[in-house]
CSV table of C-alpha atoms in Angstrom, one decimal:
chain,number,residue,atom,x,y,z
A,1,UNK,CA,-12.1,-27.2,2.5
A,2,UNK,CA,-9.3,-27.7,0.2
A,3,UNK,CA,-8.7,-29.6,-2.7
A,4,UNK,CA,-7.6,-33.0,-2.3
A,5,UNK,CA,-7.0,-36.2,-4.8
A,6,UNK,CA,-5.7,-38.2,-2.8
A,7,UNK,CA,-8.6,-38.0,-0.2
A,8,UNK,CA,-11.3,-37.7,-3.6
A,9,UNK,CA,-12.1,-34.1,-2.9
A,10,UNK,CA,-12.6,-32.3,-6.4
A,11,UNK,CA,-14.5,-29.8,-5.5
A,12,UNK,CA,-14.6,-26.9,-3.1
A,13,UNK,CA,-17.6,-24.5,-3.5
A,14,UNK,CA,-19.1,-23.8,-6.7
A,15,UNK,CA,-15.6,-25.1,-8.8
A,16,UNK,CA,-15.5,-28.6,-9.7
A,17,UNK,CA,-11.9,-29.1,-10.6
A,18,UNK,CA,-12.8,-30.8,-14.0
A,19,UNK,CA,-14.9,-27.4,-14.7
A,20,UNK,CA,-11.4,-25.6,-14.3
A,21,UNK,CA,-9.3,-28.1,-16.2
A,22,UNK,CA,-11.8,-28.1,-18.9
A,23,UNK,CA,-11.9,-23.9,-18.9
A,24,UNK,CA,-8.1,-24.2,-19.1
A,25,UNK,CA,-8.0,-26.4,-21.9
A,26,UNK,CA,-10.9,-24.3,-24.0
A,27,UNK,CA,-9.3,-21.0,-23.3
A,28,UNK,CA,-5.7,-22.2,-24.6
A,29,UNK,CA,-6.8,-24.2,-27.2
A,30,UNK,CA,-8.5,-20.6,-28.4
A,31,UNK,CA,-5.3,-18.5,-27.4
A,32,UNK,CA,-3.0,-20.9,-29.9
A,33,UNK,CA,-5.1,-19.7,-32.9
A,34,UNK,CA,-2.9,-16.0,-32.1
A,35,UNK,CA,0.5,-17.7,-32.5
A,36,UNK,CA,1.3,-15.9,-29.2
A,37,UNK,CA,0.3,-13.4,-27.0
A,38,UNK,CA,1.5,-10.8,-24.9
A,39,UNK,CA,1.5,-10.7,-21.2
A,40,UNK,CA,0.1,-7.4,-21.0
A,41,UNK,CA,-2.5,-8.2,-22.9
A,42,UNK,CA,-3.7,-10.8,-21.7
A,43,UNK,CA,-6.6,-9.5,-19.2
A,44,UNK,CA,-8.0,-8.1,-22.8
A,45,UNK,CA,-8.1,-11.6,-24.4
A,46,UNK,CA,-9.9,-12.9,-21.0
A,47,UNK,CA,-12.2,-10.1,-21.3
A,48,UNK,CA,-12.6,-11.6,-24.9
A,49,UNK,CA,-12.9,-14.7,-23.9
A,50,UNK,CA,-15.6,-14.2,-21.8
A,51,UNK,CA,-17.7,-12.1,-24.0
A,52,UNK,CA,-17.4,-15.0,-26.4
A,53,UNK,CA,-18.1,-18.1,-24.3
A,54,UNK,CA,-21.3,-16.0,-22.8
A,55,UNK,CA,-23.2,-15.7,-25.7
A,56,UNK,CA,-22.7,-11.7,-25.1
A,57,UNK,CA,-21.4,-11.7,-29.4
A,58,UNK,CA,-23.2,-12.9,-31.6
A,59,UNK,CA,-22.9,-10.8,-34.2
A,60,UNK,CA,-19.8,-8.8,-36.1
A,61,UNK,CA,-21.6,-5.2,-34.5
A,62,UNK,CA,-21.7,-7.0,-31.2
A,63,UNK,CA,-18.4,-7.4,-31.5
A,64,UNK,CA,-17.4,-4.1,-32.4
A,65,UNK,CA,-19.5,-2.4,-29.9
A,66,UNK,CA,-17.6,-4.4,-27.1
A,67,UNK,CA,-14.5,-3.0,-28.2
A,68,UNK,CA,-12.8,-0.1,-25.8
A,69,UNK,CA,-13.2,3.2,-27.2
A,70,UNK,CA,-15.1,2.5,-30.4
A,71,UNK,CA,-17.5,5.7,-29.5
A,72,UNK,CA,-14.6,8.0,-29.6
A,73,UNK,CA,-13.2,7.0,-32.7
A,74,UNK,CA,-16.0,6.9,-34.2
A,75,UNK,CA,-17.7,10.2,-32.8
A,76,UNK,CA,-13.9,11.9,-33.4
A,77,UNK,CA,-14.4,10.7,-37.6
A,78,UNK,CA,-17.7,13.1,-37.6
């Protein structure tokens, strides 16, 4: 089943296209705060994204536990 306005079909499976439209909106809305963004970097902002909107950080050593690599820069400062 596909997507279809015309026909009033928003929604195919667990995505209700106003969920995805309002996802979009949220997650560039947050994005603009960077003044821009590289492409290649992007998958890491998702990543941060996600960790964010999950309730997975709630706290500034959340965050920096999240962070790739943090063990080995920290175990390589010993």
């Amino acid at each position: 089943m596909a997507l279809n306005l015309a026909r009033d079909i928003r929604k195919r499976d667990p995505y209700h296209l106003q969920n995805v439209n309002h996802y979009r909106s949220r997650f560039k809305t947050w994005l603009r705060t960077f003044l821009g963004v590289a492409s290649r970097y992007l998958p890491n902002y998702l990543g941060w994204r996600h960790a964010l909107g999950g309730g997975r950080i709630t706290t500034p050593a959340d965050l920096l536990k999240s962070a790739p690599g943090w063990r080995t820069r920290a175990a390589a400062a010993c």
